Structure formats: structure tokens, C-alpha cells
CSV table of N, CA and C in Angstrom, one decimal:
chain,number,residue,atom,x,y,z
A,210,ILE,N,121.9,30.0,-8.9
A,210,ILE,CA,120.5,30.3,-9.1
A,210,ILE,C,119.7,29.1,-8.6
A,211,GLU,N,118.7,29.4,-7.8
A,211,GLU,CA,117.9,28.4,-7.2
A,211,GLU,C,116.9,27.9,-8.3
A,212,GLY,N,116.7,26.6,-8.4
A,212,GLY,CA,115.7,26.1,-9.3
A,212,GLY,C,115.0,24.9,-8.8
A,213,TYR,N,114.3,24.2,-9.6
A,213,TYR,CA,113.6,23.0,-9.3
A,213,TYR,C,114.6,21.8,-9.4
A,214,THR,N,114.2,20.7,-8.7
A,214,THR,CA,114.9,19.5,-8.7
A,214,THR,C,114.2,18.6,-9.7
A,215,PHE,N,114.9,17.8,-10.5
A,215,PHE,CA,114.3,16.9,-11.4
A,215,PHE,C,114.9,15.5,-11.3
A,216,ASP,N,114.0,14.5,-11.6
A,216,ASP,CA,114.5,13.1,-11.5
A,216,ASP,C,113.6,12.3,-12.4
A,217,ASP,N,114.2,11.4,-13.2
A,217,ASP,CA,113.4,10.6,-14.1
A,217,ASP,C,112.7,9.4,-13.4
A,218,ALA,N,113.1,9.1,-12.2
A,218,ALA,CA,112.5,8.0,-11.5
A,218,ALA,C,111.0,8.3,-11.1
A,219,ALA,N,110.1,7.4,-11.4
A,219,ALA,CA,108.7,7.6,-11.0
A,219,ALA,C,108.5,7.6,-9.5
A,220,PRO,N,107.6,8.4,-9.0
A,220,PRO,CA,107.4,8.4,-7.5
A,220,PRO,C,106.4,7.4,-7.1
A,221,GLN,N,106.3,7.3,-5.8
A,221,GLN,CA,105.2,6.5,-5.2
A,221,GLN,C,104.0,7.4,-5.0
A,222,GLY,N,102.8,6.8,-5.1
A,222,GLY,CA,101.6,7.6,-4.9
A,222,GLY,C,100.4,6.9,-5.4
A,223,GLN,N,99.3,7.6,-5.5
A,223,GLN,CA,98.1,7.0,-6.0
A,223,GLN,C,98.0,7.1,-7.5
A,224,PRO,N,97.3,6.2,-8.2
A,224,PRO,CA,97.2,6.4,-9.7
A,224,PRO,C,96.5,7.7,-10.0
A,225,ALA,N,97.0,8.3,-11.1
A,225,ALA,CA,96.5,9.6,-11.6
A,225,ALA,C,96.5,9.6,-13.1
A,226,LEU,N,95.5,8.9,-13.7
A,226,LEU,CA,95.4,8.7,-15.1
A,226,LEU,C,94.6,9.9,-15.7
A,227,GLY,N,93.9,10.7,-14.9
A,227,GLY,CA,93.2,11.8,-15.3
A,227,GLY,C,93.1,12.8,-14.2
A,228,VAL,N,92.9,14.1,-14.6
A,228,VAL,CA,92.7,15.2,-13.6
A,228,VAL,C,91.6,16.0,-14.1
A,229,HIS,N,90.5,16.2,-13.3
A,229,HIS,CA,89.4,17.0,-13.8
A,229,HIS,C,89.3,18.2,-12.9
A,230,ILE,N,89.3,19.4,-13.5
A,230,ILE,CA,89.3,20.7,-12.7
A,230,ILE,C,88.0,21.4,-13.1
A,231,PRO,N,87.0,21.5,-12.1
A,231,PRO,CA,85.7,22.1,-12.4
A,231,PRO,C,85.7,23.6,-12.4
A,232,TYR,N,86.5,24.2,-13.3
A,232,TYR,CA,86.4,25.6,-13.5
A,232,TYR,C,85.0,26.0,-14.0
A,233,PRO,N,84.7,27.3,-14.0
A,233,PRO,CA,83.4,27.7,-14.6
A,233,PRO,C,83.2,27.0,-15.9
A,234,ARG,N,81.9,26.9,-16.3
A,234,ARG,CA,81.5,26.0,-17.4
A,234,ARG,C,82.2,26.3,-18.7
A,235,SER,N,82.7,27.5,-19.0
A,235,SER,CA,83.4,27.8,-20.2
A,235,SER,C,84.8,27.4,-20.2
A,236,SER,N,85.3,27.0,-19.1
A,236,SER,CA,86.7,26.7,-18.9
A,236,SER,C,87.1,25.4,-18.2
A,237,VAL,N,86.2,24.4,-18.2
A,237,VAL,CA,86.4,23.2,-17.5
A,237,VAL,C,87.6,22.5,-18.1
A,238,VAL,N,88.6,22.1,-17.3
A,238,VAL,CA,89.9,21.5,-17.8
A,238,VAL,C,90.0,20.1,-17.4
A,239,ASP,N,90.5,19.2,-18.3
A,239,ASP,CA,90.8,17.9,-18.0
A,239,ASP,C,92.2,17.6,-18.5
A,240,TRP,N,93.0,16.8,-17.8
A,240,TRP,CA,94.3,16.3,-18.2
A,240,TRP,C,94.1,14.8,-18.3
A,241,THR,N,94.6,14.1,-19.3
A,241,THR,CA,94.6,12.7,-19.5
A,241,THR,C,96.0,12.2,-19.7
A,242,TYR,N,96.4,11.2,-18.9
A,242,TYR,CA,97.7,10.6,-19.0
A,242,TYR,C,97.8,9.8,-20.2
A,243,ASP,N,98.9,10.0,-21.0
A,243,ASP,CA,99.2,9.2,-22.2
A,243,ASP,C,100.4,8.4,-21.8
A,244,ALA,N,100.3,7.1,-21.5
A,244,ALA,CA,101.4,6.3,-21.1
A,244,ALA,C,102.4,6.1,-22.2
A,245,ALA,N,102.0,6.2,-23.5
A,245,ALA,CA,103.0,6.0,-24.6
A,245,ALA,C,104.0,7.1,-24.6
A,246,THR,N,103.6,8.4,-24.2
A,246,THR,CA,104.6,9.5,-24.2
A,246,THR,C,105.0,9.9,-22.8
A,247,GLY,N,104.3,9.4,-21.8
A,247,GLY,CA,104.6,9.8,-20.4
A,247,GLY,C,104.2,11.2,-20.1
A,248,ARG,N,103.2,11.7,-20.8
A,248,ARG,CA,102.8,13.1,-20.6
A,248,ARG,C,101.3,13.2,-20.4
A,249,TYR,N,100.8,14.3,-19.8
A,249,TYR,CA,99.4,14.5,-19.7
A,249,TYR,C,99.0,15.4,-20.8
A,250,LEU,N,97.8,15.1,-21.4
A,250,LEU,CA,97.3,15.9,-22.5
A,250,LEU,C,96.1,16.7,-22.0
A,251,ARG,N,96.1,18.0,-22.4
A,251,ARG,CA,95.1,19.0,-21.9
A,251,ARG,C,93.9,19.1,-22.8
A,252,THR,N,92.7,19.1,-22.2
A,252,THR,CA,91.5,19.5,-22.9
A,252,THR,C,90.7,20.6,-22.2
A,253,VAL,N,90.0,21.4,-22.9
A,253,VAL,CA,89.2,22.4,-22.3
A,253,VAL,C,87.8,22.2,-22.9
A,254,GLN,N,86.8,22.1,-22.0
A,254,GLN,CA,85.4,21.9,-22.4
A,254,GLN,C,85.3,20.6,-23.3
A,255,GLY,N,86.1,19.6,-23.1
A,255,GLY,CA,86.0,18.4,-23.8
A,255,GLY,C,86.8,18.4,-25.1
A,256,ALA,N,87.3,19.5,-25.5
A,256,ALA,CA,88.1,19.5,-26.8
A,256,ALA,C,89.6,19.7,-26.6
A,257,PRO,N,90.4,19.1,-27.4
A,257,PRO,CA,91.9,19.3,-27.2
A,257,PRO,C,92.2,20.7,-27.2
A,258,HIS,N,93.1,21.1,-26.2
A,258,HIS,CA,93.6,22.5,-26.1
A,258,HIS,C,94.9,22.5,-26.9
A,259,VAL,N,94.9,23.2,-28.0
A,259,VAL,CA,96.0,23.2,-28.9
A,259,VAL,C,96.8,24.4,-28.9
A,260,GLU,N,98.1,24.3,-29.1
A,260,GLU,CA,99.1,25.4,-29.1
A,260,GLU,C,98.8,26.2,-30.4
A,261,GLY,N,98.8,27.5,-30.3
A,261,GLY,CA,98.4,28.4,-31.4
A,261,GLY,C,99.3,28.3,-32.7
A,262,LEU,N,100.6,28.1,-32.5
A,262,LEU,CA,101.5,28.1,-33.7
A,262,LEU,C,101.6,26.7,-34.3
A,263,THR,N,101.8,25.7,-33.4
A,263,THR,CA,102.0,24.3,-34.0
A,263,THR,C,100.8,23.5,-34.2
A,264,LYS,N,99.7,24.0,-33.5
A,264,LYS,CA,98.4,23.3,-33.5
A,264,LYS,C,98.5,21.9,-32.9
A,265,GLU,N,99.5,21.6,-32.1
A,265,GLU,CA,99.6,20.4,-31.4
A,265,GLU,C,98.9,20.5,-30.0
A,266,GLN,N,98.4,19.4,-29.6
A,266,GLN,CA,97.7,19.4,-28.3
A,266,GLN,C,98.7,19.7,-27.2
A,267,ILE,N,98.3,20.6,-26.2
A,267,ILE,CA,99.2,21.0,-25.1
A,267,ILE,C,99.4,19.7,-24.3
A,268,ALA,N,100.6,19.5,-23.9
A,268,ALA,CA,101.0,18.3,-23.1
A,268,ALA,C,102.0,18.8,-22.1
A,269,ALA,N,102.0,18.1,-20.9
A,269,ALA,CA,103.0,18.4,-19.9
A,269,ALA,C,103.4,17.1,-19.2
A,270,GLU,N,104.7,17.0,-18.8
A,270,GLU,CA,105.2,15.9,-18.0
A,270,GLU,C,104.7,16.0,-16.6
A,271,ASN,N,104.5,17.2,-16.1
A,271,ASN,CA,104.1,17.4,-14.7
A,271,ASN,C,102.9,18.3,-14.7
A,272,VAL,N,101.8,17.9,-14.0
A,272,VAL,CA,100.7,18.8,-13.8
A,272,VAL,C,100.6,19.0,-12.3
A,273,ILE,N,100.7,20.3,-11.9
A,273,ILE,CA,100.6,20.6,-10.4
A,273,ILE,C,99.3,21.3,-10.2
A,274,VAL,N,98.4,20.7,-9.3
A,274,VAL,CA,97.2,21.4,-8.9
A,274,VAL,C,97.6,22.2,-7.6
A,275,PHE,N,97.5,23.5,-7.7
A,275,PHE,CA,98.1,24.4,-6.7
A,275,PHE,C,96.9,25.1,-6.1
A,276,TYR,N,96.6,24.7,-4.8
A,276,TYR,CA,95.4,25.3,-4.1
A,276,TYR,C,95.9,26.6,-3.4
A,277,ALA,N,95.2,27.7,-3.7
A,277,ALA,CA,95.5,29.0,-3.1
A,277,ALA,C,94.3,29.8,-2.8
A,278,GLU,N,94.4,30.6,-1.8
A,278,GLU,CA,93.2,31.5,-1.5
A,278,GLU,C,93.0,32.5,-2.6
A,279,HIS,N,91.7,32.6,-3.0
A,279,HIS,CA,91.3,33.5,-4.0
A,279,HIS,C,90.4,34.6,-3.3
A,280,LYS,N,90.9,35.9,-3.4
A,280,LYS,CA,90.2,37.0,-2.8
A,280,LYS,C,89.6,37.9,-3.8
A,281,LYS,N,88.3,38.3,-3.6
A,281,LYS,CA,87.7,39.3,-4.5
A,281,LYS,C,88.4,40.6,-4.3
A,282,THR,N,88.4,41.4,-5.4
A,282,THR,CA,88.9,42.8,-5.3
A,282,THR,C,87.9,43.7,-5.9
A,283,ASP,N,88.2,45.0,-5.8
A,283,ASP,CA,87.3,46.0,-6.4
A,283,ASP,C,87.8,46.5,-7.7
A,284,ILE,N,88.8,45.8,-8.3
A,284,ILE,CA,89.4,46.2,-9.6
A,284,ILE,C,88.5,45.7,-10.7
A,285,VAL,N,88.0,46.7,-11.4
A,285,VAL,CA,87.1,46.3,-12.5
A,285,VAL,C,87.9,46.0,-13.8
A,286,GLU,N,87.7,44.8,-14.3
A,286,GLU,CA,88.5,44.3,-15.5
A,286,GLU,C,87.9,44.5,-16.8
A,287,ASP,N,86.5,44.6,-16.9
A,287,ASP,CA,85.9,44.7,-18.2
A,287,ASP,C,84.7,45.6,-18.2
A,288,SER,N,84.1,45.8,-19.4
A,288,SER,CA,82.9,46.6,-19.5
A,288,SER,C,81.6,46.0,-18.8
A,289,LEU,N,81.7,44.7,-18.5
A,289,LEU,CA,80.6,44.0,-17.8
A,289,LEU,C,80.6,44.2,-16.3
A,290,GLY,N,81.7,44.8,-15.8
A,290,GLY,CA,81.9,45.0,-14.4
A,290,GLY,C,82.5,43.9,-13.7
A,291,SER,N,83.1,42.9,-14.4
A,291,SER,CA,83.8,41.8,-13.7
A,291,SER,C,85.0,42.3,-13.0
A,292,THR,N,85.2,41.8,-11.8
A,292,THR,CA,86.3,42.2,-10.9
A,292,THR,C,87.4,41.2,-10.9
A,293,ALA,N,88.6,41.7,-10.7
A,293,ALA,CA,89.8,40.9,-10.6
A,293,ALA,C,89.8,40.0,-9.3
A,294,ILE,N,90.5,38.9,-9.4
A,294,ILE,CA,90.7,38.1,-8.2
A,294,ILE,C,92.2,38.1,-7.8
A,295,ASP,N,92.4,38.3,-6.5
A,295,ASP,CA,93.8,38.3,-5.9
A,295,ASP,C,94.1,36.9,-5.5
A,296,ILE,N,95.0,36.2,-6.1
A,296,ILE,CA,95.4,34.8,-5.8
A,296,ILE,C,96.6,34.9,-4.9
A,297,VAL,N,96.4,34.4,-3.6
A,297,VAL,CA,97.5,34.5,-2.6
A,297,VAL,C,98.5,33.4,-2.8
A,298,MET,N,99.6,33.7,-3.2
A,298,MET,CA,100.7,32.7,-3.5
A,298,MET,C,101.9,33.0,-2.6
A,299,LYS,N,101.7,33.3,-1.4
A,299,LYS,CA,102.8,33.5,-0.4
A,299,LYS,C,102.5,32.6,0.8
A,300,GLY,N,103.5,32.2,1.5
A,300,GLY,CA,103.3,31.3,2.6
A,300,GLY,C,103.4,29.9,2.1
A,301,SER,N,102.3,29.1,2.4
A,301,SER,CA,102.3,27.7,2.0
A,301,SER,C,100.9,27.2,1.8
A,302,GLY,N,100.8,26.0,1.2
A,302,GLY,CA,99.5,25.4,1.0
A,302,GLY,C,99.6,24.1,0.4
A,303,ARG,N,98.4,23.5,0.2
A,303,ARG,CA,98.3,22.2,-0.4
A,303,ARG,C,98.5,22.2,-1.9
A,304,ALA,N,99.1,21.1,-2.4
A,304,ALA,CA,99.3,21.0,-3.9
A,304,ALA,C,99.2,19.5,-4.2
A,305,GLN,N,98.9,19.1,-5.4
A,305,GLN,CA,99.0,17.8,-5.9
A,305,GLN,C,99.9,17.7,-7.1
A,306,LEU,N,100.9,16.9,-7.1
A,306,LEU,CA,101.8,16.7,-8.3
A,306,LEU,C,101.4,15.5,-9.0
A,307,CYS,N,101.1,15.6,-10.3
A,307,CYS,CA,100.8,14.4,-11.1
A,307,CYS,C,101.9,14.3,-12.1
A,308,ARG,N,102.5,13.1,-12.1
A,308,ARG,CA,103.6,12.8,-13.1
A,308,ARG,C,103.6,11.3,-13.2
A,309,ASP,N,104.0,10.8,-14.4
A,309,ASP,CA,104.1,9.3,-14.6
A,309,ASP,C,102.9,8.6,-14.3
A,310,GLY,N,101.7,9.2,-14.4
A,310,GLY,CA,100.5,8.5,-14.1
A,310,GLY,C,100.2,8.3,-12.6
A,311,ILE,N,101.0,9.1,-11.7
A,311,ILE,CA,100.9,9.0,-10.3
A,311,ILE,C,100.7,10.4,-9.7
A,312,MET,N,99.9,10.4,-8.6
A,312,MET,CA,99.7,11.7,-7.9
A,312,MET,C,100.3,11.6,-6.5
A,313,GLN,N,101.0,12.7,-6.2
A,313,GLN,CA,101.6,12.8,-4.9
A,313,GLN,C,100.9,14.0,-4.2
A,314,GLU,N,100.5,13.9,-3.0
A,314,GLU,CA,100.1,15.0,-2.2
A,314,GLU,C,101.3,15.7,-1.7
A,315,VAL,N,101.5,17.0,-2.0
A,315,VAL,CA,102.6,17.8,-1.6
A,315,VAL,C,102.2,19.1,-1.0
A,316,ARG,N,103.2,19.8,-0.5
A,316,ARG,CA,102.9,21.1,0.1
A,316,ARG,C,103.7,22.2,-0.7
A,317,TRP,N,103.1,23.2,-1.2
A,317,TRP,CA,103.9,24.3,-1.8
A,317,TRP,C,104.3,25.3,-0.7
A,318,GLU,N,105.4,25.9,-0.9
A,318,GLU,CA,105.9,26.8,0.1
A,318,GLU,C,106.8,27.8,-0.5
A,319,GLN,N,106.6,29.1,-0.1
A,319,GLN,CA,107.5,30.2,-0.4
A,319,GLN,C,108.1,30.6,0.9
A,320,ARG,N,109.4,30.3,1.1
A,320,ARG,CA,110.0,30.5,2.4
A,320,ARG,C,110.4,32.0,2.7
A,321,ALA,N,110.5,32.8,1.6
A,321,ALA,CA,110.8,34.2,1.8
A,321,ALA,C,110.2,35.0,0.6
A,322,PRO,N,109.8,36.2,0.8
A,322,PRO,CA,109.2,37.0,-0.3
A,322,PRO,C,110.2,37.0,-1.5
A,323,GLY,N,109.6,36.8,-2.7
A,323,GLY,CA,110.4,36.9,-3.9
A,323,GLY,C,111.2,35.7,-4.2
A,324,THR,N,111.1,34.7,-3.4
A,324,THR,CA,111.9,33.4,-3.7
A,324,THR,C,111.0,32.4,-4.4
A,325,LEU,N,111.7,31.4,-5.0
A,325,LEU,CA,111.0,30.4,-5.8
A,325,LEU,C,110.0,29.6,-4.9
A,326,ILE,N,108.8,29.4,-5.3
A,326,ILE,CA,107.9,28.5,-4.7
A,326,ILE,C,108.4,27.0,-4.9
A,327,GLN,N,108.5,26.3,-3.9
A,327,GLN,CA,109.1,24.9,-4.0
A,327,GLN,C,108.0,23.9,-3.5
A,328,TYR,N,108.1,22.7,-3.8
A,328,TYR,CA,107.2,21.6,-3.4
A,328,TYR,C,107.8,20.6,-2.5
A,329,TYR,N,107.2,20.3,-1.4
A,329,TYR,CA,107.8,19.4,-0.4
A,329,TYR,C,106.8,18.3,0.0
A,330,ASP,N,107.5,17.1,0.3
A,330,ASP,CA,106.7,16.0,0.8
A,330,ASP,C,106.4,16.1,2.3
A,331,ALA,N,105.7,15.1,2.8
A,331,ALA,CA,105.4,15.1,4.2
A,331,ALA,C,106.6,15.1,5.2
A,332,ALA,N,107.7,14.7,4.7
A,332,ALA,CA,108.9,14.7,5.5
A,332,ALA,C,109.7,16.0,5.4
A,333,GLY,N,109.2,16.9,4.6
A,333,GLY,CA,109.9,18.2,4.4
A,333,GLY,C,111.0,18.2,3.3
A,334,GLU,N,111.0,17.1,2.5
A,334,GLU,CA,112.0,17.0,1.5
A,334,GLU,C,111.5,17.6,0.2
A,335,VAL,N,112.3,18.2,-0.6
A,335,VAL,CA,111.9,18.8,-1.9
A,335,VAL,C,111.5,17.6,-2.8
A,336,VAL,N,110.4,17.8,-3.5
A,336,VAL,CA,109.9,16.7,-4.4
A,336,VAL,C,110.4,17.0,-5.8
A,337,PRO,N,111.1,16.1,-6.4
A,337,PRO,CA,111.6,16.3,-7.8
A,337,PRO,C,110.4,16.2,-8.8
A,338,LEU,N,110.6,17.1,-9.8
A,338,LEU,CA,109.7,17.0,-11.0
A,338,LEU,C,110.3,16.1,-12.0
A,339,LYS,N,109.5,15.6,-12.9
A,339,LYS,CA,109.9,14.9,-14.1
A,339,LYS,C,110.5,15.9,-15.1
A,340,PRO,N,111.7,15.6,-15.7
A,340,PRO,CA,112.2,16.5,-16.7
A,340,PRO,C,111.2,16.7,-17.8
A,341,GLY,N,111.0,17.9,-18.2
A,341,GLY,CA,110.1,18.3,-19.2
A,341,GLY,C,109.2,19.5,-18.9
A,342,ARG,N,108.1,19.6,-19.4
A,342,ARG,CA,107.2,20.7,-19.2
A,342,ARG,C,106.4,20.5,-17.9
A,343,THR,N,106.1,21.6,-17.2
A,343,THR,CA,105.3,21.6,-16.0
A,343,THR,C,104.2,22.6,-16.2
A,344,TRP,N,103.0,22.2,-15.9
A,344,TRP,CA,101.8,23.1,-16.0
A,344,TRP,C,101.2,23.2,-14.6
A,345,ILE,N,101.1,24.4,-14.1
A,345,ILE,CA,100.5,24.7,-12.8
A,345,ILE,C,99.1,25.2,-12.9
A,346,GLN,N,98.2,24.4,-12.4
A,346,GLN,CA,96.7,24.8,-12.4
A,346,GLN,C,96.4,25.4,-11.0
A,347,LEU,N,96.1,26.7,-11.0
A,347,LEU,CA,95.7,27.4,-9.8
A,347,LEU,C,94.2,27.2,-9.5
A,348,VAL,N,93.9,26.8,-8.3
A,348,VAL,CA,92.5,26.6,-8.0
A,348,VAL,C,92.3,27.1,-6.6
A,349,PRO,N,91.0,27.5,-6.3
A,349,PRO,CA,90.7,27.9,-4.9
A,349,PRO,C,90.8,26.7,-3.9
A,350,VAL,N,91.1,27.1,-2.7
A,350,VAL,CA,91.4,26.0,-1.7
A,350,VAL,C,90.2,25.0,-1.5
A,351,ASP,N,89.0,25.4,-1.8
A,351,ASP,CA,87.9,24.6,-1.6
A,351,ASP,C,87.4,23.8,-2.8
A,352,TYR,N,88.2,23.9,-3.9
A,352,TYR,CA,87.8,23.2,-5.1
A,352,TYR,C,87.8,21.7,-5.0
A,353,ALA,N,86.9,21.0,-5.6
A,353,ALA,CA,86.8,19.6,-5.6
A,353,ALA,C,87.4,19.1,-6.9
A,354,VAL,N,88.7,19.1,-7.0
A,354,VAL,CA,89.4,18.6,-8.1
A,354,VAL,C,89.4,17.0,-8.0
A,355,GLU,N,89.1,16.4,-9.2
A,355,GLU,CA,89.0,14.9,-9.2
A,355,GLU,C,90.2,14.3,-9.8
A,356,ILE,N,90.9,13.5,-9.1
A,356,ILE,CA,92.1,12.7,-9.6
A,356,ILE,C,91.5,11.3,-9.9
A,357,LYS,N,91.6,11.0,-11.2
A,357,LYS,CA,91.0,9.7,-11.7
A,357,LYS,C,92.1,8.6,-11.8
A,358,GLY,N,91.9,7.5,-11.1
A,358,GLY,CA,92.8,6.4,-11.2
A,358,GLY,C,92.6,5.5,-12.3
């Protein structure tokens, strides 16, 4: 079974002590690196995003900002007439992997339909994730995500 590669060793890259994702106003997301635990803590609209059962703040060892084309559709989702968005996750594109307080520019790629999307560095090598939880944030390709050092 194909899966991700994991490694405890911290990567090289630029500092990433925070990640700000400017989703629409009701859904603005921030991740803040907690050096004591080696995880990123998630907030939505400035408030801790907590898990429903445990009431603990959501945390992840890896936060991947996944840039993908967002296409409008004519599929109506609700009584207000809001339409669904088709997020194109085939082929390849830009991604940013944040782990250990470091951000790496990587490339996501799906090499064949139905296969696992993998993350690669500039040399074409698979980029290992830190063991633990991984949260993938899907954003449009033109989003101005802020990585805070």
C-alpha cells in the first residue's frame, strides 16, 4: 500500500511560526506554532477551533497549504442559491508544508488518476511529513496566504 513518508528530522526552510489563511470573513483561519509541543494550533475567526468531543484545540504536526484551481459550478447547494465549487485536485500544483516551525515550498502531484497525492521538493524527491496529524488547507491558486516568521 502506497503511503506518505515520515521523518522526525526537522527540514530546512524559512521560519513558519504562524499561517494566516484569508478565507471569507466567517471562516478566517490561523495556525500558530507551539514550540513546546511541536504542533500548530488552529483558530477560526480568532477563537480556538476545538474538537467537538474532547473540547481540545485542534492541533497538527503538519499543516499543508494546498493551492488548487477552484471552478464555479451550477450545482445549487442551499435555499439561498449558493453554488458548489469544483476543486481541481488532479495533475500538480504548488503547496507549502509547515512543520517544526519551518515552511518548505513543495509541489503536490497526482501521477495517475486514483493514486495518492504526494509532495515533492525542487529536486523531485518525496518530502517527508513529521509523524503525527496532518491538516491540508485547500486554497485557490491566487490566495495570498501569509506565512509568519
